[in-house]
Amino acid sequence: MSNNLNFHFNVDGENFSSAGEASVVVKKKLRQLGFPPDIIRRVSIAMYEGEINMVIHANGGDADVTVDDDYITIVLKDTGPGIPDVSLAMQEGYSTARESIRALGFGAGMGLPNMKKYTDSMEIDTTVGVGTTITMKIALNK
Amino acid sequence: MKICEIKDLLGAEVLCGEELLEHDVASACCSDMMSDVLAYVKDQGVLVTGLVNPQVIRTANMMDMVCIVFVRNKEPSEAMLDLARDFGLVVMRSSLRAFEACGRLYEGGLGGKAGDAHVE
Ligand SMILES: Nc1ncnc2c1ncn2[C@@H]1O[C@H](COP(=O)(O)OP(=O)(O)O)[C@@H](O)[C@H]1O
Ligand SMILES: [Mg+2]
């Protein structure tokens, strides 16, 4: 507990070009801290997918990453439109992304399922018209 | 296969990462959907793509790849190349189409590990 690490990022929803910058920084930090490559890969993919979602679906938000003795915790919080039907959104291939987003290489409907797959737990707290907070944990089981 | 062999097989121009051309890679993947790369790719070190935007570079970084091949002579911006340099990625550009580029790499001995990539 004494050596918890926290990283905070403001994710810019206006600029697709910069989407993913927070995930890049986290990946770099985790490498410097010497975490195993598979843990880093899982954190990277889950956070990157979530960060991209905040940009393409929710006009940006805040990303917080905490590292403690047991877990790497990623909290992605936005004040976007919310997700009306979470179980539908969790289905592989389901996407409301516009064609312009697909042309940028995203919107295959694999993000949320992928985030779940690569993390040990994922909670989605969402209210239509208010926003979405996604909390993902990756166990360090050292 | 060494990255310099990829360059030769594709008649490609190296845009950054020349110092990494002796690096070895075992397999490659090809996609214009970064979503699919994030979902299905496992340990492929090379990404062949016709999509050009900074997310291609970041996706390759997230997946621990070492080389990106832009097909159809797509030209990445200087900002994208700076990002790639920062990540230690080789970026090259070939005039071939994706199908032809992948065919040459596969024939040259670079696998796709398709079996592994879709099994989890
Ligand atoms: N942060 C978010 N805010 C609002 N809607 C979201 C958010 N994240 C995901 N969604 C919804 O869930 C759907 C599925 O998300 P995902 O699996 O990442 O696929 P994709 O991003 O490719 O559409 C999205 O199309 C969108 O409708
Ligand atoms: Mg998504």
Short mmCIF file of C-alpha atoms and ligand atoms in Angstrom, two decimals:
data_model
loop_
_atom_site.label_atom_id
_atom_site.label_comp_id
_atom_site.label_asym_id
_atom_site.label_seq_id
_atom_site.Cartn_x
_atom_site.Cartn_y
_atom_site.Cartn_z
CA MET A 1 0.00 0.00 0.00
CA SER A 2 2.86 2.33 0.82
CA ASN A 3 4.24 1.99 -2.69
CA ASN A 4 1.10 2.49 -4.73
CA LEU A 5 1.61 4.25 -8.04
CA ASN A 6 -1.02 6.43 -9.66
CA PHE A 7 -1.13 7.80 -13.16
CA HIS A 8 -3.76 10.25 -14.29
CA PHE A 9 -4.55 11.28 -17.86
CA ASN A 10 -7.01 13.58 -19.50
CA VAL A 11 -8.13 11.91 -22.73
CA ASP A 12 -8.87 14.45 -25.44
CA GLY A 13 -12.09 13.60 -27.22
CA GLU A 14 -11.63 16.12 -30.01
CA ASN A 15 -8.53 14.65 -31.51
CA PHE A 16 -8.47 11.13 -32.92
CA SER A 17 -4.78 11.47 -33.87
CA SER A 18 -3.75 11.62 -30.23
CA ALA A 19 -6.06 8.80 -29.06
CA GLY A 20 -4.00 6.16 -27.31
CA GLU A 21 -1.32 8.50 -25.95
CA ALA A 22 -2.19 7.65 -22.35
CA SER A 23 -1.89 3.91 -23.05
CA VAL A 24 1.49 4.47 -24.65
CA VAL A 25 2.75 6.28 -21.55
CA VAL A 26 1.42 3.55 -19.25
CA LYS A 27 3.05 0.86 -21.33
CA LYS A 28 6.38 2.68 -21.14
CA LYS A 29 6.12 3.11 -17.36
CA LEU A 30 5.23 -0.54 -16.79
CA ARG A 31 8.24 -1.56 -18.89
CA GLN A 32 10.49 0.70 -16.83
CA LEU A 33 9.05 -0.83 -13.67
CA GLY A 34 10.00 -4.26 -14.98
CA PHE A 35 6.59 -5.95 -15.16
CA PRO A 36 6.38 -9.22 -17.13
CA PRO A 37 5.72 -8.72 -20.88
CA ASP A 38 2.41 -10.63 -20.85
CA ILE A 39 1.02 -8.43 -18.05
CA ILE A 40 2.14 -5.32 -19.92
CA ARG A 41 0.56 -6.57 -23.13
CA ARG A 42 -2.77 -7.24 -21.42
CA VAL A 43 -2.84 -3.85 -19.70
CA SER A 44 -1.85 -2.16 -22.95
CA ILE A 45 -4.54 -3.75 -25.10
CA ALA A 46 -7.32 -3.29 -22.53
CA MET A 47 -6.46 0.32 -21.80
CA TYR A 48 -5.89 1.23 -25.45
CA GLU A 49 -9.26 -0.21 -26.50
CA GLY A 50 -10.95 1.64 -23.64
CA GLU A 51 -9.16 4.87 -24.42
CA ILE A 52 -10.12 4.65 -28.10
CA ASN A 53 -13.73 4.03 -27.04
CA MET A 54 -13.73 7.18 -24.91
CA VAL A 55 -12.55 9.16 -27.92
CA ILE A 56 -14.83 7.67 -30.58
CA HIS A 57 -17.98 7.12 -28.50
CA ALA A 58 -17.85 9.53 -25.56
CA ASN A 59 -15.91 12.66 -26.50
CA GLY A 60 -13.00 11.91 -24.19
CA GLY A 61 -12.72 11.61 -20.43
CA ASP A 62 -10.30 10.70 -17.66
CA ALA A 63 -8.05 7.68 -17.33
CA ASP A 64 -6.54 6.59 -14.02
CA VAL A 65 -4.14 3.73 -13.58
CA THR A 66 -3.16 2.47 -10.14
CA VAL A 67 -0.50 -0.10 -9.42
CA ASP A 68 -0.49 -1.75 -6.01
CA ASP A 69 0.97 -5.01 -4.74
CA ASP A 70 -1.87 -7.13 -6.07
CA TYR A 71 -3.41 -5.41 -9.07
CA ILE A 72 -3.02 -2.97 -11.89
CA THR A 73 -6.32 -1.12 -11.94
CA ILE A 74 -7.48 0.95 -14.91
CA VAL A 75 -10.41 3.33 -14.45
CA LEU A 76 -11.81 5.03 -17.54
CA LYS A 77 -14.42 7.67 -16.81
CA ASP A 78 -16.36 9.70 -19.32
CA THR A 79 -19.41 11.94 -19.41
CA GLY A 80 -20.53 10.69 -22.82
CA PRO A 81 -23.87 9.26 -23.94
CA GLY A 82 -23.70 6.11 -21.80
CA ILE A 83 -24.36 2.56 -23.03
CA PRO A 84 -28.10 1.74 -23.24
CA ASP A 85 -27.69 -2.05 -23.42
CA VAL A 86 -24.44 -3.31 -21.92
CA SER A 87 -24.93 -6.99 -22.75
CA LEU A 88 -25.53 -6.06 -26.38
CA ALA A 89 -22.47 -3.80 -26.40
CA MET A 90 -20.40 -6.68 -24.97
CA GLN A 91 -21.22 -8.93 -27.93
CA GLU A 92 -18.39 -9.49 -30.38
CA GLY A 93 -19.03 -7.53 -33.55
CA TYR A 94 -21.63 -5.17 -32.10
CA SER A 95 -20.75 -1.58 -32.89
CA THR A 96 -22.49 1.74 -33.31
CA ALA A 97 -19.34 3.30 -34.79
CA ARG A 98 -19.90 5.43 -37.85
CA GLU A 99 -18.36 4.54 -41.21
CA SER A 100 -15.86 7.39 -40.77
CA ILE A 101 -14.52 5.61 -37.68
CA ARG A 102 -14.30 2.27 -39.49
CA ALA A 103 -12.25 3.99 -42.18
CA LEU A 104 -9.76 4.85 -39.43
CA GLY A 105 -9.37 1.17 -38.54
CA PHE A 106 -11.70 0.97 -35.54
CA GLY A 107 -15.33 0.06 -34.95
CA ALA A 108 -15.19 -3.71 -35.43
CA GLY A 109 -17.12 -4.22 -32.22
CA MET A 110 -14.26 -6.10 -30.59
CA GLY A 111 -13.16 -3.51 -28.03
CA LEU A 112 -15.32 -4.30 -25.00
CA PRO A 113 -15.09 -8.11 -25.47
CA ASN A 114 -11.34 -7.71 -25.83
CA MET A 115 -11.09 -5.61 -22.67
CA LYS A 116 -12.95 -8.29 -20.78
CA LYS A 117 -10.82 -11.05 -22.25
CA TYR A 118 -7.51 -9.46 -21.32
CA THR A 119 -8.37 -8.41 -17.79
CA ASP A 120 -9.19 -10.39 -14.64
CA SER A 121 -12.24 -8.30 -13.91
CA MET A 122 -14.16 -5.59 -15.68
CA GLU A 123 -17.06 -3.55 -14.37
CA ILE A 124 -19.13 -1.19 -16.46
CA ASP A 125 -21.06 1.49 -14.63
CA THR A 126 -23.09 3.43 -17.16
CA THR A 127 -26.11 5.71 -17.26
CA VAL A 128 -27.62 6.96 -20.48
CA GLY A 129 -27.13 10.69 -20.79
CA VAL A 130 -24.71 10.80 -17.85
CA GLY A 131 -21.67 8.77 -18.77
CA THR A 132 -19.69 5.59 -18.39
CA THR A 133 -17.06 4.42 -15.95
CA ILE A 134 -15.19 1.23 -16.73
CA THR A 135 -12.99 -0.37 -14.08
CA MET A 136 -10.60 -3.11 -15.13
CA LYS A 137 -8.22 -5.08 -12.94
CA ILE A 138 -5.25 -7.20 -13.86
CA ALA A 139 -3.92 -9.42 -11.08
CA LEU A 140 -0.20 -9.39 -10.42
CA ASN A 141 -0.29 -12.63 -8.36
CA LYS A 142 3.37 -12.39 -7.39
CA MET B 1 13.39 -14.05 -41.34
CA LYS B 2 15.49 -10.93 -40.99
CA ILE B 3 13.73 -7.61 -41.50
CA CYS B 4 16.17 -6.75 -44.28
CA GLU B 5 14.91 -9.82 -46.18
CA ILE B 6 11.36 -8.43 -45.91
CA LYS B 7 12.63 -5.20 -47.42
CA ASP B 8 14.24 -7.11 -50.31
CA LEU B 9 11.26 -9.41 -50.96
CA LEU B 10 8.91 -6.41 -51.14
CA GLY B 11 11.29 -4.04 -52.91
CA ALA B 12 10.46 -1.71 -50.04
CA GLU B 13 11.92 1.60 -48.98
CA VAL B 14 12.83 1.82 -45.30
CA LEU B 15 11.48 5.03 -43.77
CA CYS B 16 12.80 4.58 -40.24
CA GLY B 17 14.51 2.00 -38.05
CA GLU B 18 17.40 1.14 -40.43
CA GLU B 19 19.44 0.11 -37.41
CA LEU B 20 16.99 -2.73 -36.72
CA LEU B 21 17.14 -4.44 -40.12
CA GLU B 22 19.14 -7.38 -38.79
CA HIS B 23 16.38 -8.12 -36.27
CA ASP B 24 14.65 -11.51 -36.71
CA VAL B 25 10.89 -11.95 -37.00
CA ALA B 26 8.95 -15.21 -37.01
CA SER B 27 5.54 -14.28 -38.40
CA ALA B 28 3.39 -11.51 -39.82
CA CYS B 29 -0.20 -10.36 -40.09
CA CYS B 30 -2.11 -8.16 -42.52
CA SER B 31 -5.09 -5.93 -41.75
CA ASP B 32 -6.55 -2.48 -42.27
CA MET B 33 -8.68 -2.91 -39.14
CA MET B 34 -6.65 -2.08 -36.04
CA SER B 35 -9.57 -3.46 -34.00
CA ASP B 36 -8.89 -6.88 -35.51
CA VAL B 37 -5.17 -6.60 -34.94
CA LEU B 38 -5.84 -5.90 -31.26
CA ALA B 39 -8.33 -8.76 -31.04
CA TYR B 40 -6.69 -11.55 -33.00
CA VAL B 41 -2.98 -10.97 -33.34
CA LYS B 42 -0.75 -12.89 -30.97
CA ASP B 43 2.96 -12.71 -31.50
CA GLN B 44 3.25 -11.56 -35.07
CA GLY B 45 6.16 -9.16 -35.32
CA VAL B 46 5.22 -7.61 -38.64
CA LEU B 47 2.08 -5.69 -39.64
CA VAL B 48 1.29 -5.28 -43.34
CA THR B 49 -1.35 -2.59 -43.84
CA GLY B 50 -2.84 -0.10 -46.25
CA LEU B 51 -4.18 2.09 -43.45
CA VAL B 52 -2.12 5.16 -42.61
CA ASN B 53 -2.76 7.01 -39.35
CA PRO B 54 -1.01 7.34 -35.97
CA GLN B 55 -3.18 4.56 -34.51
CA VAL B 56 -1.42 2.06 -36.76
CA ILE B 57 1.87 2.96 -35.08
CA ARG B 58 0.36 2.86 -31.58
CA THR B 59 -1.40 -0.42 -32.27
CA ALA B 60 1.90 -1.97 -33.39
CA ASN B 61 3.49 -0.68 -30.18
CA MET B 62 0.69 -2.12 -28.03
CA MET B 63 1.17 -5.50 -29.71
CA ASP B 64 4.97 -5.43 -29.29
CA MET B 65 5.52 -5.58 -33.04
CA VAL B 66 8.82 -4.61 -34.61
CA CYS B 67 8.00 -3.77 -38.22
CA ILE B 68 5.21 -2.06 -40.18
CA VAL B 69 4.93 -2.35 -43.95
CA PHE B 70 2.73 0.23 -45.68
CA VAL B 71 1.55 -1.15 -49.01
CA ARG B 72 0.41 0.66 -52.16
CA ASN B 73 3.11 3.26 -51.52
CA LYS B 74 1.19 4.87 -48.68
CA GLU B 75 3.21 7.66 -47.15
CA PRO B 76 3.17 8.08 -43.37
CA SER B 77 3.59 11.59 -41.97
CA GLU B 78 6.79 12.73 -40.27
CA ALA B 79 4.88 12.76 -36.96
CA MET B 80 4.01 9.09 -37.45
CA LEU B 81 7.63 8.26 -38.18
CA ASP B 82 8.75 10.12 -35.05
CA LEU B 83 6.32 8.04 -33.05
CA ALA B 84 7.66 4.87 -34.68
CA ARG B 85 11.26 5.87 -33.89
CA ASP B 86 10.29 6.44 -30.29
CA PHE B 87 8.78 2.93 -30.17
CA GLY B 88 11.78 1.30 -31.87
CA LEU B 89 9.80 0.22 -34.93
CA VAL B 90 11.00 -0.34 -38.46
CA VAL B 91 8.65 1.35 -40.95
CA MET B 92 8.85 0.58 -44.65
CA ARG B 93 6.84 1.34 -47.73
CA SER B 94 6.25 -0.88 -50.74
CA SER B 95 4.47 -0.21 -54.02
CA LEU B 96 2.91 -3.70 -53.91
CA ARG B 97 -0.70 -4.33 -52.97
CA ALA B 98 -1.38 -6.10 -49.69
CA PHE B 99 -2.23 -9.46 -51.31
CA GLU B 100 0.96 -9.51 -53.37
CA ALA B 101 3.10 -8.35 -50.44
CA CYS B 102 1.74 -11.06 -48.13
CA GLY B 103 2.10 -13.69 -50.87
CA ARG B 104 5.77 -12.88 -51.29
CA LEU B 105 6.44 -12.93 -47.57
CA TYR B 106 4.60 -16.22 -47.10
CA GLU B 107 6.39 -17.79 -50.05
CA GLY B 108 9.64 -16.46 -48.66
CA GLY B 109 9.06 -18.44 -45.47
CA LEU B 110 7.40 -15.98 -43.13
CA GLY B 111 4.38 -17.67 -41.54
CA GLY B 112 1.17 -16.15 -40.30
CA LYS B 113 0.62 -18.43 -37.31
CA ALA B 114 -3.05 -18.31 -38.35
CA GLY B 115 -3.91 -21.32 -36.23
CA ASP B 116 -2.57 -19.84 -33.04
CA ALA B 117 -3.91 -16.38 -33.71
CA HIS B 118 -7.53 -17.42 -33.59
CA VAL B 119 -7.41 -19.96 -30.81
CA GLU B 120 -7.65 -18.71 -27.27
N1 LIG C 1 -17.31 4.82 -23.40
C1 LIG C 1 -18.41 4.54 -24.13
N2 LIG C 1 -19.46 5.42 -24.15
C2 LIG C 1 -20.57 5.15 -24.87
N3 LIG C 1 -20.73 4.04 -25.61
C3 LIG C 1 -19.73 3.13 -25.63
C4 LIG C 1 -18.52 3.33 -24.90
N4 LIG C 1 -17.72 2.26 -25.09
C5 LIG C 1 -18.40 1.44 -25.90
N5 LIG C 1 -19.61 1.94 -26.23
C6 LIG C 1 -20.66 1.30 -27.06
O1 LIG C 1 -20.42 -0.09 -27.10
C7 LIG C 1 -20.24 -0.50 -28.46
C8 LIG C 1 -19.24 -1.64 -28.53
O2 LIG C 1 -17.95 -1.18 -28.13
P1 LIG C 1 -16.67 -1.95 -28.68
O3 LIG C 1 -16.81 -3.40 -28.37
O4 LIG C 1 -15.45 -1.26 -28.17
O5 LIG C 1 -16.78 -1.80 -30.24
P2 LIG C 1 -16.47 -0.56 -31.21
O6 LIG C 1 -15.74 0.48 -30.41
O7 LIG C 1 -15.65 -1.14 -32.28
O8 LIG C 1 -17.80 -0.05 -31.68
C9 LIG C 1 -19.83 0.74 -29.21
O9 LIG C 1 -20.10 0.67 -30.58
C10 LIG C 1 -20.65 1.81 -28.49
O10 LIG C 1 -21.99 1.81 -28.95
MG MG C 2 -14.12 0.01 -29.27
#
